[in-house]
Amino acid sequence: DLLELEKERKAIEARHVDALQRAAKAGHQPLFLLHVLEHFAQVSPNRSGGKFSGTYVDCTFGRGGHSRELLSRMSADSKLIALDVDPESVAVGRELEQKDHRFTIFHSSFADLAEVLDGTEVQGVLINSGFTTAAKKNGKRGIMHGVLDLRFNQQ
């Protein structure tokens, strides 16, 4: 029903603004969040109480802006698997992992996604090929002024 979709779009937009504000306070602003949420809403097989159900993947966790918002919209029996090669991002993910049993992070590249999933069926996959605000602001990362070192995993 078109009216229901419009109501849902407006509700998603309001939550999107709220999520951006929370992420900005944490030092990161996830881009394209509204588009990601709209897409995941379309691919979710069962929307129990308006919540996404199933298993989803964030292949580029970063500081977790997209993941946190996805978790807030997922049912209690859903799962979110995240990957990142940046040790700083993985450390942030480990904190989230301790707070939410639905979330698991792997210190791994999305190139290893098949190995990480090991046959697990997923409903949605997010790959954000950008970089985090923290990486941009850190001159040692080579994204802004500083020594050029474009490796996200600098170990």
PDB file of C-alpha atoms in Angstrom:
ATOM      1  CA  ASP A   1       0.000   0.000   0.000  1.00  0.00           C
ATOM      2  CA  LEU A   2       1.466   3.335  -1.111  1.00  0.00           C
ATOM      3  CA  LEU A   3       0.321   5.239   1.979  1.00  0.00           C
ATOM      4  CA  GLU A   4       2.008   2.729   4.294  1.00  0.00           C
ATOM      5  CA  LEU A   5       5.241   2.927   2.300  1.00  0.00           C
ATOM      6  CA  GLU A   6       5.231   6.721   2.534  1.00  0.00           C
ATOM      7  CA  LYS A   7       4.664   6.572   6.312  1.00  0.00           C
ATOM      8  CA  GLU A   8       7.513   4.099   6.626  1.00  0.00           C
ATOM      9  CA  ARG A   9       9.788   6.253   4.452  1.00  0.00           C
ATOM     10  CA  LYS A  10       9.127   9.275   6.687  1.00  0.00           C
ATOM     11  CA  ALA A  11       9.764   7.225   9.830  1.00  0.00           C
ATOM     12  CA  ILE A  12      13.020   5.902   8.359  1.00  0.00           C
ATOM     13  CA  GLU A  13      14.051   9.429   7.422  1.00  0.00           C
ATOM     14  CA  ALA A  14      13.433  10.669  10.988  1.00  0.00           C
ATOM     15  CA  ARG A  15      15.451   7.783  12.441  1.00  0.00           C
ATOM     16  CA  HIS A  16      18.139   8.472   9.841  1.00  0.00           C
ATOM     17  CA  VAL A  17      18.544  12.046  11.098  1.00  0.00           C
ATOM     18  CA  ASP A  18      18.722  10.765  14.676  1.00  0.00           C
ATOM     19  CA  ALA A  19      21.334   8.150  13.727  1.00  0.00           C
ATOM     20  CA  LEU A  20      23.469  10.750  11.964  1.00  0.00           C
ATOM     21  CA  GLN A  21      23.383  12.971  15.044  1.00  0.00           C
ATOM     22  CA  ARG A  22      24.395  10.085  17.325  1.00  0.00           C
ATOM     23  CA  ALA A  23      27.180   9.045  14.957  1.00  0.00           C
ATOM     24  CA  ALA A  24      28.479  12.619  14.695  1.00  0.00           C
ATOM     25  CA  LYS A  25      28.781  12.717  18.492  1.00  0.00           C
ATOM     26  CA  ALA A  26      30.845   9.524  18.268  1.00  0.00           C
ATOM     27  CA  GLY A  27      33.128  11.151  15.675  1.00  0.00           C
ATOM     28  CA  HIS A  28      31.772   9.482  12.557  1.00  0.00           C
ATOM     29  CA  GLN A  29      29.022  10.217  10.088  1.00  0.00           C
ATOM     30  CA  PRO A  30      27.787   7.231   8.061  1.00  0.00           C
ATOM     31  CA  LEU A  31      26.908   8.229   4.524  1.00  0.00           C
ATOM     32  CA  PHE A  32      24.064   6.744   2.507  1.00  0.00           C
ATOM     33  CA  LEU A  33      22.470   5.372   5.675  1.00  0.00           C
ATOM     34  CA  LEU A  34      18.930   6.113   4.525  1.00  0.00           C
ATOM     35  CA  HIS A  35      19.508   4.322   1.216  1.00  0.00           C
ATOM     36  CA  VAL A  36      21.002   1.301   2.972  1.00  0.00           C
ATOM     37  CA  LEU A  37      18.048   1.071   5.353  1.00  0.00           C
ATOM     38  CA  GLU A  38      15.512   1.396   2.537  1.00  0.00           C
ATOM     39  CA  HIS A  39      17.239  -1.365   0.576  1.00  0.00           C
ATOM     40  CA  PHE A  40      17.503  -3.708   3.556  1.00  0.00           C
ATOM     41  CA  ALA A  41      13.820  -3.103   4.317  1.00  0.00           C
ATOM     42  CA  GLN A  42      13.029  -4.328   0.800  1.00  0.00           C
ATOM     43  CA  VAL A  43      15.154  -7.495   0.990  1.00  0.00           C
ATOM     44  CA  SER A  44      14.197  -8.581   4.506  1.00  0.00           C
ATOM     45  CA  PRO A  45      12.147 -11.777   4.104  1.00  0.00           C
ATOM     46  CA  ASN A  46      10.120 -11.313   7.278  1.00  0.00           C
ATOM     47  CA  ARG A  47       9.512  -8.011   8.971  1.00  0.00           C
ATOM     48  CA  SER A  48       8.412  -9.039  12.434  1.00  0.00           C
ATOM     49  CA  GLY A  49       7.027  -5.950  14.169  1.00  0.00           C
ATOM     50  CA  GLY A  50       8.730  -3.758  11.581  1.00  0.00           C
ATOM     51  CA  LYS A  51      12.137  -5.296  12.400  1.00  0.00           C
ATOM     52  CA  PHE A  52      14.510  -6.888   9.890  1.00  0.00           C
ATOM     53  CA  SER A  53      14.945 -10.611  10.337  1.00  0.00           C
ATOM     54  CA  GLY A  54      17.681 -12.904   9.127  1.00  0.00           C
ATOM     55  CA  THR A  55      21.423 -12.536   8.745  1.00  0.00           C
ATOM     56  CA  TYR A  56      23.044  -9.400   7.359  1.00  0.00           C
ATOM     57  CA  VAL A  57      26.656  -8.448   6.663  1.00  0.00           C
ATOM     58  CA  ASP A  58      28.529  -5.151   6.976  1.00  0.00           C
ATOM     59  CA  CYS A  59      31.715  -5.814   5.006  1.00  0.00           C
ATOM     60  CA  THR A  60      33.314  -2.493   5.974  1.00  0.00           C
ATOM     61  CA  PHE A  61      32.463  -1.872   9.644  1.00  0.00           C
ATOM     62  CA  GLY A  62      34.500   1.326  10.093  1.00  0.00           C
ATOM     63  CA  ARG A  63      33.259   2.983  13.273  1.00  0.00           C
ATOM     64  CA  GLY A  64      29.978   1.083  13.152  1.00  0.00           C
ATOM     65  CA  GLY A  65      27.510   3.782  12.133  1.00  0.00           C
ATOM     66  CA  HIS A  66      25.655   1.591   9.661  1.00  0.00           C
ATOM     67  CA  SER A  67      25.931  -1.511  11.854  1.00  0.00           C
ATOM     68  CA  ARG A  68      24.539   0.196  14.952  1.00  0.00           C
ATOM     69  CA  GLU A  69      21.558   1.508  13.051  1.00  0.00           C
ATOM     70  CA  LEU A  70      20.932  -1.864  11.412  1.00  0.00           C
ATOM     71  CA  LEU A  71      21.072  -3.558  14.826  1.00  0.00           C
ATOM     72  CA  SER A  72      18.479  -1.111  16.148  1.00  0.00           C
ATOM     73  CA  ARG A  73      16.124  -2.300  13.389  1.00  0.00           C
ATOM     74  CA  MET A  74      16.810  -6.039  13.618  1.00  0.00           C
ATOM     75  CA  SER A  75      14.731  -8.637  15.426  1.00  0.00           C
ATOM     76  CA  ALA A  76      16.130 -10.349  18.529  1.00  0.00           C
ATOM     77  CA  ASP A  77      16.858 -13.559  16.602  1.00  0.00           C
ATOM     78  CA  SER A  78      18.646 -11.847  13.704  1.00  0.00           C
ATOM     79  CA  LYS A  79      22.395 -11.658  13.241  1.00  0.00           C
ATOM     80  CA  LEU A  80      24.776  -9.022  11.920  1.00  0.00           C
ATOM     81  CA  ILE A  81      28.241 -10.107  10.804  1.00  0.00           C
ATOM     82  CA  ALA A  82      30.838  -7.383  10.269  1.00  0.00           C
ATOM     83  CA  LEU A  83      34.303  -7.367   8.747  1.00  0.00           C
ATOM     84  CA  ASP A  84      37.082  -4.796   8.722  1.00  0.00           C
ATOM     85  CA  VAL A  85      40.823  -4.851   8.084  1.00  0.00           C
ATOM     86  CA  ASP A  86      41.570  -1.761  10.200  1.00  0.00           C
ATOM     87  CA  PRO A  87      42.617  -2.816  13.729  1.00  0.00           C
ATOM     88  CA  GLU A  88      41.146   0.401  15.178  1.00  0.00           C
ATOM     89  CA  SER A  89      37.780  -0.378  13.599  1.00  0.00           C
ATOM     90  CA  VAL A  90      37.895  -3.965  14.821  1.00  0.00           C
ATOM     91  CA  ALA A  91      38.545  -2.701  18.369  1.00  0.00           C
ATOM     92  CA  VAL A  92      35.383  -0.573  18.139  1.00  0.00           C
ATOM     93  CA  GLY A  93      33.550  -3.635  16.831  1.00  0.00           C
ATOM     94  CA  ARG A  94      34.765  -5.770  19.736  1.00  0.00           C
ATOM     95  CA  GLU A  95      33.137  -3.301  22.149  1.00  0.00           C
ATOM     96  CA  LEU A  96      29.849  -3.582  20.267  1.00  0.00           C
ATOM     97  CA  GLU A  97      30.216  -7.368  20.195  1.00  0.00           C
ATOM     98  CA  GLN A  98      30.286  -7.370  24.016  1.00  0.00           C
ATOM     99  CA  LYS A  99      27.081  -5.309  24.175  1.00  0.00           C
ATOM    100  CA  ASP A 100      24.966  -7.084  21.559  1.00  0.00           C
ATOM    101  CA  HIS A 101      24.861 -10.887  21.140  1.00  0.00           C
ATOM    102  CA  ARG A 102      23.490 -10.509  17.592  1.00  0.00           C
ATOM    103  CA  PHE A 103      26.731  -8.872  16.420  1.00  0.00           C
ATOM    104  CA  THR A 104      30.005 -10.564  15.453  1.00  0.00           C
ATOM    105  CA  ILE A 105      33.058  -8.851  13.966  1.00  0.00           C
ATOM    106  CA  PHE A 106      35.927 -10.421  12.048  1.00  0.00           C
ATOM    107  CA  HIS A 107      39.349  -8.836  11.510  1.00  0.00           C
ATOM    108  CA  SER A 108      39.201  -9.716   7.862  1.00  0.00           C
ATOM    109  CA  SER A 109      38.857  -8.254   4.392  1.00  0.00           C
ATOM    110  CA  PHE A 110      35.594  -8.491   2.492  1.00  0.00           C
ATOM    111  CA  ALA A 111      37.661 -10.423  -0.054  1.00  0.00           C
ATOM    112  CA  ASP A 112      37.442 -13.257   2.501  1.00  0.00           C
ATOM    113  CA  LEU A 113      33.656 -13.007   2.837  1.00  0.00           C
ATOM    114  CA  ALA A 114      32.939 -16.526   1.542  1.00  0.00           C
ATOM    115  CA  GLU A 115      35.358 -17.998   4.087  1.00  0.00           C
ATOM    116  CA  VAL A 116      33.894 -15.914   6.942  1.00  0.00           C
ATOM    117  CA  LEU A 117      30.315 -16.856   6.052  1.00  0.00           C
ATOM    118  CA  ASP A 118      31.181 -20.529   5.532  1.00  0.00           C
ATOM    119  CA  GLY A 119      27.907 -21.213   3.721  1.00  0.00           C
ATOM    120  CA  THR A 120      25.691 -19.017   5.929  1.00  0.00           C
ATOM    121  CA  GLU A 121      22.722 -17.683   3.966  1.00  0.00           C
ATOM    122  CA  VAL A 122      22.373 -13.902   4.177  1.00  0.00           C
ATOM    123  CA  GLN A 123      19.566 -11.506   3.361  1.00  0.00           C
ATOM    124  CA  GLY A 124      21.652  -8.382   2.771  1.00  0.00           C
ATOM    125  CA  VAL A 125      25.269  -7.301   2.328  1.00  0.00           C
ATOM    126  CA  LEU A 126      26.668  -3.788   2.741  1.00  0.00           C
ATOM    127  CA  ILE A 127      30.017  -2.804   1.255  1.00  0.00           C
ATOM    128  CA  ASN A 128      30.924   0.844   1.803  1.00  0.00           C
ATOM    129  CA  SER A 129      34.096   1.387  -0.195  1.00  0.00           C
ATOM    130  CA  GLY A 130      34.903   4.743   1.414  1.00  0.00           C
ATOM    131  CA  PHE A 131      36.906   5.485   4.535  1.00  0.00           C
ATOM    132  CA  THR A 132      36.018   6.577   8.050  1.00  0.00           C
ATOM    133  CA  THR A 133      36.021  10.155   9.258  1.00  0.00           C
ATOM    134  CA  ALA A 134      38.647   9.124  11.834  1.00  0.00           C
ATOM    135  CA  ALA A 135      40.929   7.798   9.079  1.00  0.00           C
ATOM    136  CA  LYS A 136      40.463  11.013   7.123  1.00  0.00           C
ATOM    137  CA  LYS A 137      41.386  13.188  10.108  1.00  0.00           C
ATOM    138  CA  ASN A 138      44.455  11.127  11.047  1.00  0.00           C
ATOM    139  CA  GLY A 139      47.405  12.511   9.061  1.00  0.00           C
ATOM    140  CA  LYS A 140      49.286   9.240   9.536  1.00  0.00           C
ATOM    141  CA  ARG A 141      46.694   7.423   7.424  1.00  0.00           C
ATOM    142  CA  GLY A 142      47.778   9.313   4.284  1.00  0.00           C
ATOM    143  CA  ILE A 143      44.264  10.332   3.315  1.00  0.00           C
ATOM    144  CA  MET A 144      44.764  13.992   4.214  1.00  0.00           C
ATOM    145  CA  HIS A 145      48.036  15.875   4.730  1.00  0.00           C
ATOM    146  CA  GLY A 146      50.686  13.492   5.967  1.00  0.00           C
ATOM    147  CA  VAL A 147      52.836  10.573   4.900  1.00  0.00           C
ATOM    148  CA  LEU A 148      51.089   8.594   2.182  1.00  0.00           C
ATOM    149  CA  ASP A 149      50.186   5.136   3.525  1.00  0.00           C
ATOM    150  CA  LEU A 150      46.880   4.003   2.064  1.00  0.00           C
ATOM    151  CA  ARG A 151      46.816   0.628   3.812  1.00  0.00           C
ATOM    152  CA  PHE A 152      43.811   0.381   6.145  1.00  0.00           C
ATOM    153  CA  ASN A 153      45.603  -2.424   7.988  1.00  0.00           C
ATOM    154  CA  GLN A 154      48.949  -0.822   8.787  1.00  0.00           C
ATOM    155  CA  GLN A 155      50.332  -3.806  10.711  1.00  0.00           C
TER     156      GLN A 155
END
